[in-house]
Amino acid sequence: MGLRVGVDVGGTFTDFLVVDDQGNAQIYKTSTTPRDPSLGFFRGLDKAARHRGLSLDELLGQVDTVVHGTTITTNAALTGDGAVTGFITTNGFRDLLNMRRGLKDRQFDRYAPPLPLVPRRRIRVVGERVLASGEVLVPLNEADVRAAATFFREQQVEAVAVSLLWSFRNPAHETRIREILEQELPGIYVSLSTEILPQIRVYERHSTTALNAYVGPVLTRYLRRLQEELERRRYSGALLIMQSNGGVMSPQLAERFASNTLLSGPAGAPMAGIFYGGTHGFRNLITIDMGGTSFDVALIRDAEPAVTTEGGLGGHRIATPILDIHSIGAGGGSIAWIDSGGMLDVGPKSAGAEPGPACYGRGGTQPTVTDAQYILGYLDPALFEQGELDFDAAAAARVIQERIAGPLGMDVVSAAAGVYEIINNKMAAALGVVSVQRGYDPREFVLVVAGGAGPIHAAPIARELGIPLILIPRASSVFCAAGMLISDLKHDYVRTCAREFDRIDLGEVAALYREMAAEARTTLLTERVPPARIELRRSADLRYVGQFNEVEVSVPGDGEVDSATLAQMAAAFHQRHDALYGYSMSGAPVELINLRLTGIGRVDQPHQERYALGPADASAARRGNRRAWFDGGFVEAPVYDGLALVPGHHVAGPAIVVQPTTTVVVPPDFELLCDEFRNYLMYPRGRNPDELCRALR
Amino acid sequence: MNAASTIATIDPIRVSVIDNRLDAICREIGLTMLRTSRSPIFSEARDFVTGIFDRDLRLVAQTAYIPVLMGALPYAIRSIAATFADDIREGDVFILNDPYRGNNHPPDITIAKPVFWQGQIEFWSVSKGHHADVGGSGVAGYNPGARSIWEECIRIPPAKLYAAGQLNRALLDTILLNVHLPFLVEGDLHCQVGAVTIGERNLQALLGKYGPQLLQAAIGQIFAAAERQMRAVIRGLPNGEFSGARCIDHDGINKDQMITVRVTLRIEDEAITFDFSASDPQAVGYVNSTLPNTASSAFLALFMSVGSGVRCNEGSLRALRVLAPPGSIVNANEPAPVTGCTIAAAQAIIEAVWLALAEAVPEQVDACWARWCAPATMGFNPRTGRFFGDIHFMSKGGAGAAYGFDGWDHLGTVICAGGLRSPDPELHELVTPYTVLQYEFRPDSAGAGQWRGGMGTIYRWRVDADNIAAANFGGGNRPETAPFGLAGGKAAPPHELYLRKGDQIIDVDTESFYSLAAGDIFEIYQSGGGGYGDPRRRPVESVRDDVLDGLVSVERARLDYGVSIDPDTLAVDAAETAQLRHPAGGSPR
């Protein structure tokens, strides 16, 4: 087995993680090159190659898998820089896509409506109508389709999305429209809703399909360029693309299902959490990832990340399954401000990377979380200097004094401590959303922390929720790239089968599962997954008859559903409904809405070298003291060099552990242990880490 | 003052943290309702509000998906607390729908649970939502023929649905026996009780963490902050009296008689009085408003315009006063029917307040939004073998344009402020015996302006079963009640509604009953929003874009905007446009 490389393109930096078959990992970072991200891609690989004394081509000769997380589709959708897209839908229903179900997010704010993904002139209606039964009420008017094609040609349309009413009940019209478009507009990118999301709810289907067409050509062009360059350098390994559902896919599939990459940016973190948690046998985890502008939280139960179909981007809905990552506007750049009533708040506005926090010395005039961290003594200015920043300590104090401390009549340090406390509380509340609000007790979970600044806040967040153990991987700052390397190939399928439970046709359900299973197997085989590594999982969306929202439950067995399976599903549904919403109605009629199947192709997990635990005394890693704020006052807190901490080393709070890209704050009521994988465990003072680990397994 | 000294000792950081927590709890009560309700009116259209009150019955936090309910909760909770004064126990859940006992209108059933801590009531966890049916001889609660409250609904006074955790089966059965759709009503009552119980659980956790004293002190600070916000907003307005008047189409009984809501806003330094004294007397039919609904509508008009961004709680409401004389259209006396108040009356109240505010600060007020006008329908669906009840929430008009941007499309009615989610047409066809024929923007439906109103919609459906009862309600069907423009912007055209029965075409009026049979086609052509600013100042390119998008016709481009576009080539005739826009060679009118 050769090298495996994870490449995660972020807004500012592209992260690289190169892992050998012994599990030794190197981290590299390059600046992201937004105009053509493949430049940064190869520059980073070149850096890794030179570090090993190799040429880029020589390095590629040793690599057998590159996993790539790209935000090229995300950026295109957010900036309106996608393909010139046409949209074909049912006559009489021209505007369902742009009506967006008639919602305005911030009801009391006065602001302009969002720009449409596809302007009305490029939304063309065609004569046709299928009924709920699948029966054709109005046959397809092919002349309408040809007229639309002619218009699209004039408009130089690059991609066409086709989404018709009830098409998932009878896909014939959409299929025929594709045939006509391929005749009339050879080579054009076409997305059918029956392929992207054959599922009830028309706006959700429209929007997901339109987004797929909108970003499809952009991703296709990018991936082809990347593959050509890799081929030119005689790379013979695999290239895999990260998806929003926490799985990876081949570039060929990514071209067709481009929308599956739209929310892939944060999807690596929960997968990394599963991997690092797995080293200790932990299966119930909450992962947090704190960046410059946002804070992402995900819950993992039984080593499976939570999944949702309620995603969205830039005001458009994405209804395919994605990892359920709850994101709030809370990061290092989040701005602290006082509202017109005199109350202190932090975020969601961020100073971003430019100008950034005031202490970055780039002209930032707003107090941010990073400025507060600095005032409290948690950040080491020396680290910034390596990062080519002119650290401006005075600016941090000045903006906090002017904007917060002065108006509130408090001193600068108390104001900074307030900013720290408020952001910690907001982050803790975000953890509550994925745990307590979903019916889970956070005290039964291990907190896994990512992002360079995450470990500064981890202890107060855990304390707030009663989480007993924190796991901080040493590669915390390139967490997402690490997650990509261990992600399996994963494809989701759905079929709507809306039936009350007592009217379910078991044969129909089994047939639909067989159909999805065949599709999943074929796809995974084309991605060269050996049959023995293919795994299929089935689930179903259920609700009480008459409800309008569903709860997903897993379906045991091989898809040949019988009445006993139905009873199990119903029981699981009542139980889950109760946990989620405070009540259930056993005995009340239940209805099935969607059947789901996920096809998984298992990949090899990297080896993690395990070291013996040595003595606890960490004084060899001690690097003096720093004045830092703990428990309402400044103390001289010991500072440790994280790179010098070895397995078994023990650090009691108050203390600060410093690494080039990460800072860990250990408050007085916490302790930290360097574990046998050279990662950190942090836990409340006086607790026994072995016992905690056993209890949480 | 003792209270003040306590407050002064509370750390402002803690106050912010607690403020965030209370908002989060309130949102969670709302999310629970959204995910578990049965009636599409809750779960799809989000027609409900959730709130938290403190032990002194002060509104602490609320989540108003349908904001016209925002001011209604305090009246309901005070009524419940007053009725049961010494008889409130842990585990009680209260219910109320009677508009003459503190509720806003009968379909919005209030469910409230006192939250105990160490034997004392510390909070109330509350939800109020629009049920699919509350009995009476109307459709889904709407009875445009009603002349009294008894014809509208079953009246539920403040009562215990649960006493110390025990369900009052007799009361629940009484309610369910008196409604047409017990299946939906029972499910949604469970959903509300579940939601307030989630709220109780979270509030108790908060009490465990901070204790009641600290929380009370923090809440005092939160109120003070909201009050400062509101008073700062009012300081920014000119002092003086500003008036506005708008009409309700009619009351369902006297169909040729419009009813006028008149308001005078008295702005005095840091306070506003909404004086509705000059409004018409109460009506015979059900468009009468109750005081909770009138106050709520007036507050909403403010929070959607100049008060955008101000927290809505006890504190911010301190700066506002509502004068609504008993016996008038804005504060009817028992036993007048009132179900139409949250739509017909509320729309007229909000519009009148906006007209008054626009006299003072036009740039901070939207042009008029399209009124609601669509039916509630109820009957038996042979496709599912079940009874159904629904309101046609897909049919939405446009929002008014504002200084700086076009109005939002398909967003109305104003009482929902953009929180009304249109149901999915496919799910709708699964539950109802209908086939949707058309659902898209209505060209030329928006008021012209430098900023154009949002687009209204066309919504047409075929009825596939017999014996369906329909009650159409809302208004906006006449030029006087169509959306007005502001600052030179034009009005939008009124709604048009038709019922086709074979060759017969019936003009559908507001506040009226219709009977639907298989094969009938119901057609709604909704207004867009009013325009803002002189349409001749709208950039020619924007007008042409609207023509290319089929939103504005070549004729209206010429007549309303003064832009001449060739109907065949869609090219702009620059010379003629200049002449149309500047007839005397001068500046725009």
Coordinates of N, CA and C in Angstrom, one line a residue, chain A residues 91-96 98-105 107-114 119-121 125 129 131-132 137 164-168 199-205 310 339-345 408 410 414-415 417-419 421-422 425-426 428-429 436-438 464 498 500 503 543-549 577 579-583 585 588-589 593, chain B residues 12-17 19-21 28 31-32 34-38 40 43-44 46 64-65 67 70 183 187 190-191 194 198 201 209 222 225 228-229 300 303-305 308-309 311 363-366 384 386 396 402 405-408 410-411 416-427 429-431 435-441 457 462 545 548-551:
Chain A
N91 N -46.2 22.6 -17.9 CA -47.0 23.8 -18.3 C -48.0 24.2 -17.2
G92 N -48.0 25.5 -16.9 CA -48.9 26.0 -15.8 C -48.2 26.1 -14.5
F93 N -47.0 25.7 -14.4 CA -46.2 25.7 -13.1 C -44.8 26.3 -13.3
R94 N -44.8 27.4 -14.0 CA -43.5 28.0 -14.4 C -42.6 28.4 -13.2
D95 N -43.3 28.9 -12.2 CA -42.5 29.6 -11.2 C -42.2 28.9 -9.8
L96 N -42.6 27.7 -9.7 CA -42.4 27.0 -8.4 C -40.9 27.1 -8.0
N98 N -38.7 29.5 -8.5 CA -38.4 30.8 -8.0 C -39.3 31.3 -6.9
M99 N -40.5 30.7 -6.7 CA -41.3 31.1 -5.6 C -40.7 30.6 -4.2
R100 N -39.9 29.6 -4.3 CA -39.2 29.2 -3.1 C -40.1 29.0 -1.9
R101 N -41.3 28.5 -2.2 CA -42.3 28.2 -1.2 C -42.7 29.5 -0.4
G102 N -42.4 30.7 -1.0 CA -42.9 31.9 -0.5 C -42.5 32.2 0.9
L103 N -41.2 31.9 1.2 CA -40.7 32.2 2.6 C -39.7 33.3 2.5
K104 N -39.7 34.1 3.6 CA -38.6 35.1 3.8 C -37.9 34.8 5.1
D105 N -36.6 34.6 5.1 CA -36.0 34.1 6.3 C -36.1 35.0 7.5
Q107 N -38.0 37.6 9.0 CA -39.3 38.2 8.7 C -39.4 39.6 9.0
F108 N -38.7 40.1 10.0 CA -38.9 41.5 10.4 C -37.8 42.4 9.8
D109 N -36.9 41.9 9.0 CA -35.9 42.7 8.4 C -36.3 43.1 7.1
R110 N -35.9 44.3 6.6 CA -36.3 44.8 5.3 C -35.1 44.7 4.4
Y111 N -35.2 43.8 3.5 CA -34.0 43.5 2.6 C -34.6 43.0 1.2
A112 N -33.7 43.1 0.2 CA -34.1 42.8 -1.2 C -34.3 41.2 -1.3
P113 N -35.2 40.8 -2.1 CA -35.3 39.3 -2.4 C -34.1 38.8 -3.0
P114 N -33.8 37.5 -2.8 CA -32.7 36.8 -3.4 C -32.8 36.7 -5.0
P119 N -33.2 32.7 -14.2 CA -34.1 33.7 -14.5 C -35.4 33.2 -15.3
R120 N -36.5 33.9 -15.1 CA -37.8 33.3 -15.6 C -37.7 33.1 -17.1
R121 N -37.0 33.9 -17.8 CA -37.0 33.8 -19.3 C -36.4 32.4 -19.7
V125 N -41.9 26.1 -20.1 CA -42.9 25.1 -19.7 C -43.2 24.2 -20.9
R129 N -48.7 16.4 -18.2 CA -49.1 16.4 -16.7 C -49.3 14.9 -16.4
L131 N -50.3 12.5 -13.1 CA -51.1 12.6 -11.8 C -50.4 11.8 -10.7
A132 N -50.9 12.0 -9.5 CA -50.3 11.3 -8.3 C -50.2 9.8 -8.5
L137 N -52.2 12.5 -17.5 CA -53.4 13.3 -17.8 C -53.2 14.1 -19.1
L164 N -40.4 17.8 -13.5 CA -41.8 17.8 -13.8 C -42.6 17.4 -12.6
L165 N -43.9 17.8 -12.6 CA -44.8 17.3 -11.5 C -44.9 15.8 -11.5
W166 N -44.8 15.2 -10.3 CA -45.1 13.8 -10.1 C -44.2 12.9 -11.0
S167 N -43.1 13.4 -11.5 CA -42.3 12.6 -12.4 C -41.7 11.4 -11.8
F168 N -41.5 11.4 -10.5 CA -41.0 10.2 -9.8 C -42.0 9.1 -9.8
Q199 N -38.3 11.9 -5.7 CA -39.0 11.9 -4.4 C -40.0 13.0 -4.4
I200 N -41.1 12.8 -3.6 CA -42.2 13.8 -3.5 C -41.7 15.1 -2.9
R201 N -42.4 16.2 -3.2 CA -42.1 17.6 -2.8 C -41.5 18.3 -4.0
V202 N -42.3 19.0 -4.7 CA -41.8 19.5 -6.0 C -40.8 20.6 -5.9
Y203 N -40.9 21.6 -5.0 CA -39.9 22.6 -4.9 C -38.5 22.1 -4.5
E204 N -38.5 21.2 -3.6 CA -37.3 20.6 -3.1 C -36.6 19.8 -4.3
R205 N -37.4 19.1 -5.1 CA -36.9 18.4 -6.2 C -36.4 19.4 -7.3
E310 N -32.6 18.3 5.0 CA -33.1 19.7 5.0 C -32.0 20.7 4.8
D339 N -26.0 46.1 21.0 CA -27.1 46.5 20.2 C -27.7 47.8 20.7
S340 N -28.8 48.2 20.1 CA -29.3 49.5 20.4 C -30.0 49.6 21.8
G341 N -30.2 48.4 22.4 CA -30.7 48.3 23.7 C -29.6 48.3 24.8
G342 N -28.4 48.2 24.3 CA -27.3 48.2 25.3 C -26.8 46.8 25.7
M343 N -27.3 45.7 24.9 CA -26.9 44.4 25.3 C -25.7 43.9 24.4
L344 N -24.8 43.2 25.0 CA -23.6 42.7 24.3 C -24.0 41.4 23.6
D345 N -23.5 41.3 22.3 CA -23.8 40.1 21.5 C -22.5 39.8 20.7
L408 N -20.1 49.6 28.2 CA -20.7 48.8 29.3 C -20.2 49.2 30.6
M410 N -17.1 48.7 31.9 CA -16.3 47.6 32.6 C -14.9 47.7 32.0
S414 N -12.4 42.3 31.7 CA -13.8 41.7 31.9 C -14.6 41.7 30.7
A415 N -14.4 42.7 29.8 CA -15.2 42.7 28.5 C -14.7 41.6 27.7
A417 N -13.4 38.8 28.7 CA -13.9 37.5 29.3 C -15.4 37.4 29.0
G418 N -16.1 38.5 28.9 CA -17.6 38.4 28.5 C -17.7 37.9 27.1
V419 N -16.9 38.4 26.2 CA -17.0 38.0 24.8 C -16.7 36.5 24.7
E421 N -17.1 34.3 27.1 CA -18.2 33.5 27.7 C -19.5 33.4 26.8
I422 N -19.8 34.6 26.1 CA -20.9 34.6 25.3 C -20.7 33.6 24.1
N425 N -21.1 30.1 25.2 CA -22.5 29.7 25.4 C -23.2 29.5 24.1
K426 N -22.9 30.3 23.1 CA -23.6 30.1 21.8 C -23.1 28.8 21.2
A428 N -22.1 26.2 22.9 CA -22.7 25.1 23.7 C -24.2 25.0 23.2
A429 N -24.9 26.1 23.0 CA -26.3 26.0 22.5 C -26.3 25.2 21.2
V436 N -29.5 17.4 22.6 CA -30.7 17.5 23.4 C -32.0 17.6 22.5
Q437 N -31.9 18.5 21.5 CA -33.1 18.7 20.6 C -33.4 17.6 19.7
R438 N -32.4 16.7 19.6 CA -32.7 15.5 18.7 C -32.9 14.3 19.6
E464 N -20.3 23.2 30.2 CA -21.6 23.7 30.1 C -22.6 22.6 29.9
A498 N -45.8 6.4 -1.0 CA -46.7 7.0 0.0 C -47.9 6.1 0.2
E500 N -50.4 4.3 3.5 CA -50.7 4.1 4.9 C -50.2 2.6 5.3
R503 N -52.0 -0.4 4.3 CA -52.3 -0.6 2.8 C -51.0 -0.8 2.1
R543 N -44.4 8.7 9.2 CA -45.0 9.7 9.9 C -46.4 9.3 10.4
Y544 N -47.0 9.9 11.3 CA -48.4 9.6 11.6 C -49.2 10.1 10.5
V545 N -50.3 9.4 10.2 CA -51.1 9.7 9.1 C -51.6 11.2 9.2
G546 N -51.4 12.0 8.2 CA -51.8 13.3 8.3 C -50.7 14.3 8.7
Q547 N -49.6 13.8 9.2 CA -48.5 14.8 9.5 C -47.9 15.2 8.2
F548 N -47.0 16.2 8.2 CA -46.4 16.7 7.0 C -44.9 16.6 7.1
N549 N -44.4 16.0 8.2 CA -42.9 15.8 8.2 C -42.7 14.4 8.7
H577 N -40.1 9.2 17.7 CA -41.0 10.4 17.7 C -41.1 10.9 19.2
A579 N -38.8 10.5 21.6 CA -37.6 11.1 22.0 C -37.4 12.5 21.4
L580 N -37.8 12.6 20.1 CA -37.6 13.9 19.4 C -38.6 15.0 19.9
Y581 N -39.9 14.6 20.0 CA -40.9 15.6 20.2 C -41.7 15.6 21.4
G582 N -41.3 14.7 22.4 CA -42.0 14.7 23.7 C -43.3 14.0 23.7
Y583 N -43.7 13.3 22.6 CA -44.9 12.5 22.7 C -44.9 11.5 21.5
M585 N -47.8 8.3 19.8 CA -49.2 7.9 19.8 C -49.3 6.5 19.3
A588 N -51.9 4.9 16.9 CA -52.3 5.8 15.8 C -51.8 5.3 14.5
P589 N -52.6 5.5 13.4 CA -52.1 5.0 12.1 C -50.8 5.7 11.6
I593 N -43.7 7.2 3.6 CA -43.5 8.2 2.5 C -42.4 7.8 1.6
Chain B
P12 N -23.8 42.1 33.0 CA -24.4 42.2 31.7 C -24.1 41.0 30.8
I13 N -23.0 40.4 31.0 CA -22.6 39.2 30.2 C -23.6 38.1 30.5
R14 N -23.9 37.9 31.8 CA -24.9 36.9 32.2 C -26.3 37.2 31.5
V15 N -26.6 38.4 31.5 CA -27.9 38.8 30.9 C -27.9 38.4 29.4
S16 N -26.9 38.7 28.7 CA -26.8 38.3 27.3 C -27.0 36.8 27.1
V17 N -26.3 36.0 28.0 CA -26.3 34.6 27.9 C -27.7 34.1 28.1
D19 N -30.5 35.8 27.8 CA -31.4 36.2 26.7 C -31.3 35.2 25.6
N20 N -30.1 34.8 25.2 CA -29.9 33.8 24.1 C -30.6 32.5 24.5
R21 N -30.5 32.1 25.7 CA -31.1 30.8 26.1 C -32.6 30.9 26.0
E28 N -37.3 26.3 20.1 CA -37.4 24.8 20.2 C -38.9 24.4 20.4
L31 N -40.2 24.7 16.9 CA -39.8 23.6 16.0 C -40.5 22.3 16.3
T32 N -40.8 22.0 17.5 CA -41.5 20.8 17.9 C -42.9 20.9 17.3
L34 N -43.8 22.5 14.6 CA -43.6 22.4 13.2 C -43.5 21.0 12.7
R35 N -42.7 20.2 13.4 CA -42.4 18.9 13.0 C -43.5 17.9 13.3
T36 N -44.4 18.1 14.3 CA -45.3 17.1 14.7 C -46.7 17.3 14.4
S37 N -47.0 18.5 13.8 CA -48.5 18.8 13.7 C -49.1 18.0 12.5
R38 N -50.4 17.9 12.6 CA -51.1 17.1 11.6 C -51.7 18.0 10.5
P40 N -52.2 20.8 7.9 CA -51.2 21.5 7.1 C -51.2 23.0 7.5
S43 N -48.3 22.8 10.1 CA -46.9 22.2 9.7 C -46.5 22.8 8.4
E44 N -47.4 23.0 7.5 CA -46.9 23.6 6.2 C -47.0 25.1 6.2
R46 N -47.3 27.0 8.9 CA -46.7 27.6 10.2 C -47.6 28.6 10.8
A64 N -42.7 34.1 16.6 CA -44.0 34.3 15.8 C -43.7 34.0 14.4
Y65 N -44.0 32.7 13.9 CA -43.9 32.5 12.5 C -45.0 33.3 11.8
P67 N -46.7 36.5 12.5 CA -46.5 37.6 13.4 C -47.8 38.3 13.9
M70 N -48.4 37.9 17.4 CA -47.3 38.3 18.3 C -47.8 39.0 19.6
F183 N -60.0 14.2 14.1 CA -58.7 13.5 13.9 C -57.6 14.5 13.8
G187 N -54.8 15.4 17.1 CA -53.4 15.4 16.8 C -52.7 16.7 17.1
H190 N -52.3 17.4 20.9 CA -51.2 16.7 21.4 C -49.9 17.3 21.0
C191 N -49.8 17.8 19.8 CA -48.6 18.5 19.3 C -48.3 19.7 20.2
G194 N -47.2 18.6 23.7 CA -45.9 18.1 23.6 C -44.9 19.3 23.5
I198 N -41.9 20.4 26.1 CA -40.5 20.6 25.8 C -40.0 21.9 26.4
R201 N -39.5 21.6 30.1 CA -38.3 20.8 30.4 C -37.1 21.8 30.4
K209 N -30.0 25.9 36.7 CA -28.6 26.4 36.4 C -28.5 27.8 37.1
I222 N -33.4 42.5 30.4 CA -33.7 42.2 29.0 C -34.9 43.1 28.6
A225 N -33.6 46.6 28.1 CA -32.8 46.8 26.8 C -33.8 46.9 25.7
R228 N -35.4 50.3 25.7 CA -34.5 51.4 25.2 C -34.4 51.3 23.7
Q229 N -34.4 50.1 23.1 CA -34.4 50.0 21.7 C -35.6 50.6 21.1
L300 N -47.5 44.8 14.9 CA -46.8 44.2 13.7 C -46.5 45.2 12.7
F303 N -43.3 46.8 13.9 CA -42.1 45.9 13.9 C -41.7 45.6 12.5
M304 N -42.6 45.7 11.5 CA -42.2 45.4 10.1 C -41.7 46.6 9.4
S305 N -41.8 47.8 10.1 CA -41.4 49.0 9.4 C -40.3 49.6 10.2
S308 N -38.2 47.5 12.8 CA -37.5 46.3 12.4 C -36.2 46.1 13.2
G309 N -36.0 45.0 13.8 CA -34.8 44.7 14.6 C -34.9 44.9 16.1
R311 N -36.4 43.9 19.7 CA -36.9 42.7 20.3 C -38.4 42.9 20.7
E363 N -39.8 56.3 3.6 CA -38.7 55.4 3.2 C -38.6 54.2 4.1
Q364 N -39.2 54.3 5.3 CA -39.1 53.2 6.2 C -40.4 52.3 6.2
V365 N -41.2 52.5 5.2 CA -42.5 51.7 5.1 C -42.6 51.1 3.7
D366 N -43.0 49.8 3.7 CA -43.3 49.2 2.4 C -44.6 49.7 1.8
T384 N -58.7 9.0 -0.4 CA -58.1 8.5 0.8 C -59.1 7.8 1.7
R386 N -60.9 9.5 3.7 CA -60.9 10.3 4.9 C -61.5 11.7 4.7
K396 N -50.8 32.9 -3.0 CA -50.3 34.1 -2.2 C -50.0 35.3 -3.2
A402 N -40.3 48.6 -1.8 CA -39.8 49.4 -0.7 C -38.8 50.4 -1.3
F405 N -35.6 48.6 -3.2 CA -35.7 47.3 -3.8 C -37.2 46.9 -4.2
D406 N -37.3 46.0 -5.1 CA -38.6 45.5 -5.6 C -39.2 44.6 -4.4
G407 N -40.5 44.5 -4.5 CA -41.2 43.7 -3.5 C -40.9 42.2 -3.7
W408 N -41.1 41.4 -2.7 CA -40.9 40.0 -2.7 C -42.1 39.4 -3.4
H410 N -44.9 36.5 -4.3 CA -45.6 35.3 -3.7 C -45.3 35.2 -2.2
L411 N -45.5 36.3 -1.5 CA -45.1 36.3 -0.1 C -46.2 36.6 0.9
C416 N -48.6 37.6 7.9 CA -47.6 36.6 8.1 C -46.2 37.1 7.9
A417 N -46.0 38.2 7.3 CA -44.7 38.9 7.2 C -43.7 37.9 6.5
G418 N -44.1 37.1 5.6 CA -43.2 36.2 4.9 C -42.9 34.9 5.6
G419 N -43.7 34.6 6.7 CA -43.5 33.3 7.4 C -44.4 32.2 7.0
L420 N -45.3 32.6 6.1 CA -46.3 31.6 5.7 C -45.7 30.7 4.5
R421 N -45.4 29.5 4.8 CA -44.8 28.6 3.8 C -45.9 28.0 3.0
S422 N -45.8 28.1 1.7 CA -46.8 27.5 0.8 C -46.6 26.0 0.9
P423 N -47.7 25.3 1.0 CA -47.7 23.9 1.0 C -47.2 23.3 -0.3
D424 N -46.7 22.1 -0.2 CA -46.2 21.4 -1.4 C -47.4 20.9 -2.2
P425 N -47.5 21.3 -3.5 CA -48.7 20.9 -4.3 C -48.9 19.4 -4.4
E426 N -47.8 18.7 -4.4 CA -47.9 17.2 -4.5 C -48.5 16.6 -3.2
L427 N -48.0 17.0 -2.1 CA -48.5 16.5 -0.8 C -50.0 16.9 -0.7
E429 N -52.1 17.3 -3.2 CA -52.9 16.5 -4.0 C -53.1 15.1 -3.4
L430 N -52.2 14.7 -2.5 CA -52.3 13.4 -1.9 C -53.4 13.4 -0.8
V431 N -53.6 14.5 -0.2 CA -54.5 14.6 1.0 C -55.9 15.1 0.5
T435 N -57.0 18.5 -8.2 CA -55.9 18.4 -9.1 C -55.6 19.9 -9.4
V436 N -54.3 20.2 -9.1 CA -53.9 21.6 -9.4 C -53.7 21.8 -10.9
L437 N -54.2 22.8 -11.5 CA -54.1 23.0 -12.9 C -53.1 24.1 -13.3
Q438 N -52.9 25.0 -12.4 CA -52.0 26.1 -12.7 C -51.6 26.8 -11.4
Y439 N -50.3 27.1 -11.3 CA -49.7 27.7 -10.1 C -48.4 28.4 -10.5
E440 N -48.6 29.7 -10.9 CA -47.4 30.4 -11.3 C -47.7 31.9 -11.2
F441 N -46.7 32.7 -11.5 CA -46.9 34.2 -11.4 C -48.0 34.7 -12.3
T457 N -49.9 35.7 -7.8 CA -49.9 34.4 -8.5 C -51.3 34.1 -9.1
R462 N -58.8 21.9 -10.1 CA -60.0 21.1 -10.5 C -60.5 20.3 -9.2
D545 N -36.2 43.9 -18.9 CA -36.0 42.5 -18.2 C -37.3 42.0 -17.8
L548 N -39.0 40.7 -20.8 CA -38.4 39.5 -21.3 C -38.8 38.3 -20.4
D549 N -38.9 38.6 -19.1 CA -39.3 37.5 -18.2 C -40.8 37.3 -18.2
G550 N -41.6 38.0 -19.0 CA -43.0 37.8 -19.0 C -43.7 38.3 -17.8
L551 N -43.1 39.1 -17.0 CA -43.8 39.6 -15.8 C -44.6 40.9 -16.0

